[in-house]
PDB file of C-alpha atoms in Angstrom:
ATOM      1  CA  MET E 263      -2.704  63.682 197.329  1.00 76.00           C
ATOM      2  CA  THR E 264      -5.658  61.839 199.474  1.00 83.00           C
ATOM      3  CA  VAL E 265      -8.230  59.380 198.556  1.00 89.00           C
ATOM      4  CA  PRO E 266     -11.713  59.143 200.303  1.00 92.00           C
ATOM      5  CA  ALA E 267     -11.717  56.296 202.996  1.00 94.00           C
ATOM      6  CA  GLY E 268     -14.832  56.933 204.876  1.00 94.00           C
ATOM      7  CA  ARG E 269     -17.345  58.983 206.481  1.00 96.00           C
ATOM      8  CA  ILE E 270     -18.129  59.880 209.937  1.00 95.00           C
ATOM      9  CA  ASN E 271     -21.844  58.699 210.947  1.00 94.00           C
ATOM     10  CA  LYS E 272     -23.004  59.274 214.152  1.00 94.00           C
ATOM     11  CA  LEU E 273     -21.918  59.806 217.918  1.00 93.00           C
ATOM     12  CA  PHE E 274     -20.567  57.154 220.030  1.00 92.00           C
ATOM     13  CA  GLY E 275     -20.696  57.512 223.847  1.00 85.00           C
ATOM     14  CA  THR E 276     -20.215  60.922 225.738  1.00 80.00           C
ATOM     15  CA  GLU E 277     -16.547  61.845 225.569  1.00 84.00           C
ATOM     16  CA  GLY E 278     -16.824  63.347 221.614  1.00 88.00           C
ATOM     17  CA  GLY E 279     -16.666  59.404 220.040  1.00 93.00           C
ATOM     18  CA  VAL E 280     -17.883  58.960 216.436  1.00 95.00           C
ATOM     19  CA  MET E 281     -18.859  56.216 214.606  1.00 95.00           C
ATOM     20  CA  LEU E 282     -17.138  55.535 211.313  1.00 95.00           C
ATOM     21  CA  SER E 283     -17.991  53.886 208.036  1.00 95.00           C
ATOM     22  CA  LEU E 284     -15.005  52.489 206.148  1.00 94.00           C
ATOM     23  CA  TYR E 285     -14.638  52.461 202.213  1.00 93.00           C
ATOM     24  CA  PRO E 286     -12.510  49.775 200.753  1.00 89.00           C
ATOM     25  CA  ALA E 287      -9.941  52.310 200.075  1.00 86.00           C
ATOM     26  CA  PHE E 288      -9.437  52.505 203.811  1.00 91.00           C
ATOM     27  CA  PRO E 289      -5.879  50.433 204.990  1.00 88.00           C
ATOM     28  CA  ASP E 290      -6.323  47.262 206.786  1.00 86.00           C
ATOM     29  CA  ASP E 291      -3.072  48.334 208.971  1.00 87.00           C
ATOM     30  CA  PHE E 292      -4.146  51.956 209.698  1.00 88.00           C
ATOM     31  CA  THR E 293      -2.371  53.410 212.677  1.00 87.00           C
ATOM     32  CA  THR E 294      -3.261  56.382 214.641  1.00 88.00           C
ATOM     33  CA  ASP E 295      -0.044  57.971 213.489  1.00 89.00           C
ATOM     34  CA  THR E 296      -1.863  58.716 210.320  1.00 88.00           C
ATOM     35  CA  PRO E 297      -4.371  61.853 210.191  1.00 92.00           C
ATOM     36  CA  LEU E 298      -7.648  61.190 208.495  1.00 94.00           C
ATOM     37  CA  MET E 299      -8.488  64.416 206.488  1.00 94.00           C
ATOM     38  CA  VAL E 300     -11.745  66.118 206.276  1.00 94.00           C
ATOM     39  CA  THR E 301     -12.903  69.656 204.688  1.00 93.00           C
ATOM     40  CA  ILE E 302     -14.164  72.042 207.102  1.00 89.00           C
ATOM     41  CA  ASP E 303     -15.483  75.547 206.010  1.00 90.00           C
ATOM     42  CA  ALA E 304     -13.537  74.774 202.747  1.00 89.00           C
ATOM     43  CA  LEU E 305     -10.254  74.501 204.587  1.00 91.00           C
ATOM     44  CA  GLU E 306      -8.197  71.071 204.785  1.00 90.00           C
ATOM     45  CA  VAL E 307      -8.267  69.571 208.445  1.00 91.00           C
ATOM     46  CA  PRO E 308      -6.097  66.858 210.149  1.00 93.00           C
ATOM     47  CA  LEU E 309      -7.975  64.376 212.500  1.00 93.00           C
ATOM     48  CA  TRP E 310      -5.732  62.736 214.868  1.00 93.00           C
ATOM     49  CA  CYS E 311      -6.951  59.864 216.053  1.00 94.00           C
ATOM     50  CA  GLU E 312      -6.805  59.419 219.796  1.00 93.00           C
ATOM     51  CA  HIS E 313      -8.503  56.248 220.020  1.00 92.00           C
ATOM     52  CA  PHE E 314      -9.065  53.952 217.250  1.00 94.00           C
ATOM     53  CA  GLU E 315     -11.121  50.555 217.234  1.00 93.00           C
ATOM     54  CA  ARG E 316     -12.134  48.616 214.162  1.00 93.00           C
ATOM     55  CA  ARG E 317     -15.810  47.007 213.991  1.00 91.00           C
ATOM     56  CA  GLY E 318     -16.192  44.141 211.616  1.00 87.00           C
ATOM     57  CA  GLN E 319     -14.985  44.972 208.006  1.00 85.00           C
ATOM     58  CA  SER E 320     -16.289  48.482 207.356  1.00 90.00           C
ATOM     59  CA  GLY E 321     -16.944  50.055 210.675  1.00 94.00           C
ATOM     60  CA  ALA E 322     -14.787  51.637 213.304  1.00 95.00           C
ATOM     61  CA  THR E 323     -15.029  54.044 216.252  1.00 94.00           C
ATOM     62  CA  ALA E 324     -13.139  56.617 216.919  1.00 94.00           C
ATOM     63  CA  THR E 325     -12.258  59.511 219.369  1.00 94.00           C
ATOM     64  CA  PHE E 326      -9.975  62.550 217.578  1.00 93.00           C
ATOM     65  CA  ALA E 327      -7.994  65.156 219.386  1.00 90.00           C
ATOM     66  CA  ASP E 328      -9.710  68.434 220.048  1.00 86.00           C
ATOM     67  CA  PHE E 329     -13.177  67.120 219.539  1.00 86.00           C
ATOM     68  CA  ASP E 330     -13.377  65.771 223.113  1.00 82.00           C
ATOM     69  CA  THR E 331     -17.178  66.535 223.847  1.00 87.00           C
ATOM     70  CA  GLU E 332     -20.176  65.543 222.088  1.00 89.00           C
ATOM     71  CA  ARG E 333     -20.948  68.725 221.091  1.00 90.00           C
ATOM     72  CA  ARG E 334     -17.742  69.541 219.410  1.00 89.00           C
ATOM     73  CA  ALA E 335     -18.161  65.998 217.444  1.00 91.00           C
ATOM     74  CA  GLN E 336     -21.521  66.573 216.134  1.00 92.00           C
ATOM     75  CA  GLU E 337     -19.777  69.286 214.150  1.00 91.00           C
ATOM     76  CA  LEU E 338     -17.820  66.140 212.316  1.00 93.00           C
ATOM     77  CA  LEU E 339     -21.197  64.205 211.578  1.00 94.00           C
ATOM     78  CA  GLY E 340     -21.945  63.439 207.619  1.00 95.00           C
ATOM     79  CA  LEU E 341     -18.310  64.416 206.645  1.00 95.00           C
ATOM     80  CA  GLU E 342     -16.171  62.243 204.420  1.00 95.00           C
ATOM     81  CA  PHE E 343     -12.576  61.728 205.413  1.00 95.00           C
ATOM     82  CA  ARG E 344      -9.440  61.070 203.381  1.00 94.00           C
ATOM     83  CA  ILE E 345      -6.028  59.360 203.484  1.00 93.00           C
ATOM     84  CA  GLU E 346      -2.781  59.283 201.790  1.00 84.00           C
ATOM     85  CA  PRO E 347      -2.657  56.403 199.964  1.00 75.00           C
ATOM     86  CA  GLU E 348      -0.036  53.688 200.639  1.00 64.00           C
ATOM     87  CA  GLU E 349       3.191  54.025 198.523  1.00 59.00           C
ATOM     88  CA  GLU E 350       3.498  51.865 196.123  1.00 54.00           C
ATOM     89  CA  GLY E 351       7.427  52.923 194.904  1.00 49.00           C
ATOM     90  CA  GLU E 352       8.882  50.495 197.275  1.00 49.00           C
ATOM     91  CA  ASP E 353       8.348  47.517 195.065  1.00 53.00           C
ATOM     92  CA  ASP E 354      10.667  48.932 192.540  1.00 59.00           C
ATOM     93  CA  GLU E 355      13.871  47.635 194.668  1.00 72.00           C
ATOM     94  CA  PHE E 356      15.139  44.595 193.423  1.00 77.00           C
ATOM     95  CA  TYR E 357      18.520  43.074 193.864  1.00 85.00           C
ATOM     96  CA  LEU E 358      21.428  41.573 191.565  1.00 89.00           C
ATOM     97  CA  GLU E 359      20.955  38.201 192.333  1.00 89.00           C
ATOM     98  CA  ASP E 360      17.411  38.593 191.055  1.00 89.00           C
ATOM     99  CA  LEU E 361      18.615  38.862 187.482  1.00 93.00           C
ATOM    100  CA  ILE E 362      19.996  34.996 187.505  1.00 92.00           C
ATOM    101  CA  GLY E 363      18.287  32.872 184.698  1.00 94.00           C
ATOM    102  CA  PHE E 364      17.811  36.525 182.707  1.00 95.00           C
ATOM    103  CA  ALA E 365      18.643  36.338 179.005  1.00 96.00           C
ATOM    104  CA  VAL E 366      21.520  38.641 178.244  1.00 96.00           C
ATOM    105  CA  GLU E 367      22.245  40.667 175.229  1.00 94.00           C
ATOM    106  CA  ALA E 368      25.999  42.119 175.687  1.00 92.00           C
ATOM    107  CA  LYS E 369      27.932  44.387 173.084  1.00 92.00           C
ATOM    108  CA  GLU E 370      31.415  45.628 173.953  1.00 90.00           C
ATOM    109  CA  THR E 371      32.196  49.206 172.924  1.00 87.00           C
ATOM    110  CA  GLY E 372      33.822  49.969 169.238  1.00 84.00           C
ATOM    111  CA  THR E 373      32.741  46.669 168.190  1.00 86.00           C
ATOM    112  CA  PRO E 374      29.497  45.854 166.237  1.00 87.00           C
ATOM    113  CA  GLU E 375      28.841  42.186 167.429  1.00 88.00           C
ATOM    114  CA  LYS E 376      26.313  41.264 170.063  1.00 90.00           C
ATOM    115  CA  PHE E 377      26.820  38.392 172.181  1.00 91.00           C
ATOM    116  CA  LYS E 378      23.805  36.558 173.334  1.00 94.00           C
ATOM    117  CA  GLY E 379      23.630  34.388 176.785  1.00 94.00           C
ATOM    118  CA  THR E 380      22.108  33.683 180.047  1.00 96.00           C
ATOM    119  CA  VAL E 381      23.289  35.465 183.656  1.00 95.00           C
ATOM    120  CA  SER E 382      23.921  32.061 185.455  1.00 94.00           C
ATOM    121  CA  ASP E 383      25.221  33.299 188.513  1.00 94.00           C
ATOM    122  CA  TYR E 384      26.211  36.405 190.563  1.00 94.00           C
ATOM    123  CA  TYR E 385      28.868  36.987 193.231  1.00 94.00           C
ATOM    124  CA  ASP E 386      28.345  39.405 195.699  1.00 91.00           C
ATOM    125  CA  SER E 387      31.380  41.019 196.966  1.00 87.00           C
ATOM    126  CA  ASP E 388      31.766  44.868 198.373  1.00 85.00           C
ATOM    127  CA  VAL E 389      34.754  45.101 196.416  1.00 88.00           C
ATOM    128  CA  ASN E 390      33.827  43.799 192.956  1.00 90.00           C
ATOM    129  CA  PRO E 391      30.537  41.915 192.521  1.00 93.00           C
ATOM    130  CA  LEU E 392      30.434  39.872 189.277  1.00 94.00           C
ATOM    131  CA  PHE E 393      27.703  38.414 187.081  1.00 95.00           C
ATOM    132  CA  GLU E 394      28.676  35.107 185.542  1.00 94.00           C
ATOM    133  CA  LEU E 395      27.514  34.941 182.153  1.00 94.00           C
ATOM    134  CA  GLU E 396      27.089  31.540 179.891  1.00 94.00           C
ATOM    135  CA  ILE E 397      27.637  33.018 176.187  1.00 91.00           C
ATOM    136  CA  GLY E 398      28.460  30.250 173.658  1.00 86.00           C
ATOM    137  CA  GLY E 399      29.302  27.567 175.808  1.00 89.00           C
ATOM    138  CA  ARG E 400      31.852  29.350 177.625  1.00 91.00           C
ATOM    139  CA  GLN E 401      31.657  30.848 181.437  1.00 92.00           C
ATOM    140  CA  VAL E 402      32.490  34.748 181.302  1.00 91.00           C
ATOM    141  CA  LEU E 403      33.139  36.632 184.301  1.00 92.00           C
ATOM    142  CA  VAL E 404      32.011  40.314 184.206  1.00 93.00           C
ATOM    143  CA  PRO E 405      31.393  43.133 186.888  1.00 93.00           C
ATOM    144  CA  ALA E 406      27.917  43.639 187.898  1.00 93.00           C
ATOM    145  CA  ALA E 407      28.638  47.354 187.791  1.00 90.00           C
ATOM    146  CA  GLU E 408      25.821  49.827 187.031  1.00 88.00           C
ATOM    147  CA  GLU E 409      27.183  51.753 184.235  1.00 90.00           C
ATOM    148  CA  PHE E 410      27.660  48.568 182.129  1.00 92.00           C
ATOM    149  CA  ILE E 411      23.893  47.811 182.562  1.00 92.00           C
ATOM    150  CA  ALA E 412      22.053  49.423 179.577  1.00 91.00           C
ATOM    151  CA  HIS E 413      18.464  47.927 180.075  1.00 93.00           C
ATOM    152  CA  ILE E 414      16.901  45.540 182.255  1.00 93.00           C
ATOM    153  CA  ASP E 415      13.065  44.358 181.277  1.00 91.00           C
ATOM    154  CA  PHE E 416      11.806  42.398 184.171  1.00 89.00           C
ATOM    155  CA  GLU E 417       8.589  41.231 182.296  1.00 90.00           C
ATOM    156  CA  ALA E 418      10.663  39.678 179.380  1.00 93.00           C
ATOM    157  CA  ARG E 419      13.447  38.796 181.797  1.00 94.00           C
ATOM    158  CA  THR E 420      16.023  40.382 179.456  1.00 95.00           C
ATOM    159  CA  MET E 421      19.003  42.261 180.260  1.00 95.00           C
ATOM    160  CA  HIS E 422      21.432  44.433 177.878  1.00 94.00           C
ATOM    161  CA  LEU E 423      24.869  45.138 178.511  1.00 94.00           C
ATOM    162  CA  VAL E 424      27.525  47.420 177.298  1.00 93.00           C
ATOM    163  CA  LEU E 425      30.846  46.338 177.986  1.00 92.00           C
ATOM    164  CA  PRO E 426      34.379  47.635 177.594  1.00 90.00           C
ATOM    165  CA  GLU E 427      36.258  46.642 174.528  1.00 88.00           C
ATOM    166  CA  GLY E 428      37.948  42.842 175.138  1.00 86.00           C
ATOM    167  CA  LEU E 429      36.185  41.973 178.226  1.00 85.00           C
ATOM    168  CA  LEU E 430      34.006  39.038 176.591  1.00 83.00           C
ATOM    169  CA  THR E 431      37.060  37.965 174.688  1.00 76.00           C
ATOM    170  CA  LEU E 432      39.638  37.717 177.312  1.00 70.00           C
ATOM    171  CA  GLU E 433      41.004  34.481 177.636  1.00 58.00           C
TER     172      GLU E 433
END
């Protein structure tokens, strides 16, 4: 899916250069590895920038591959171009140590009792990463395993664990 990012306004120079008006959706960190998409004769056409130079906040000059003459560049005038929006799914990454300080509700399988406390520490280990939980004034170590984490609510800063029977009551 593409979003409108600007318009090709007028010619710039004699080598097929054009002036662009950039919309607020145009990325600040644009690189020429990304094509600008235009519609020509009902077809989606990628425009690959050979040269791109910003002119202020909302302007730029550009030259495109295959549009290297003034006459060819004239075909692009007035066209709105689009870009692929930046990926936002990358924000979902978190680290288990980010859970320190979260309230925790733990339940052991086979028992109705729920234990409430907080995640007081995280011990990173390739072999056996552990959460240190403070439950009822005691420190309890439990494996920081994905299969034990039932739910994490980042906004409420809570985590629900479902642990093997007897794990929280070991002495």
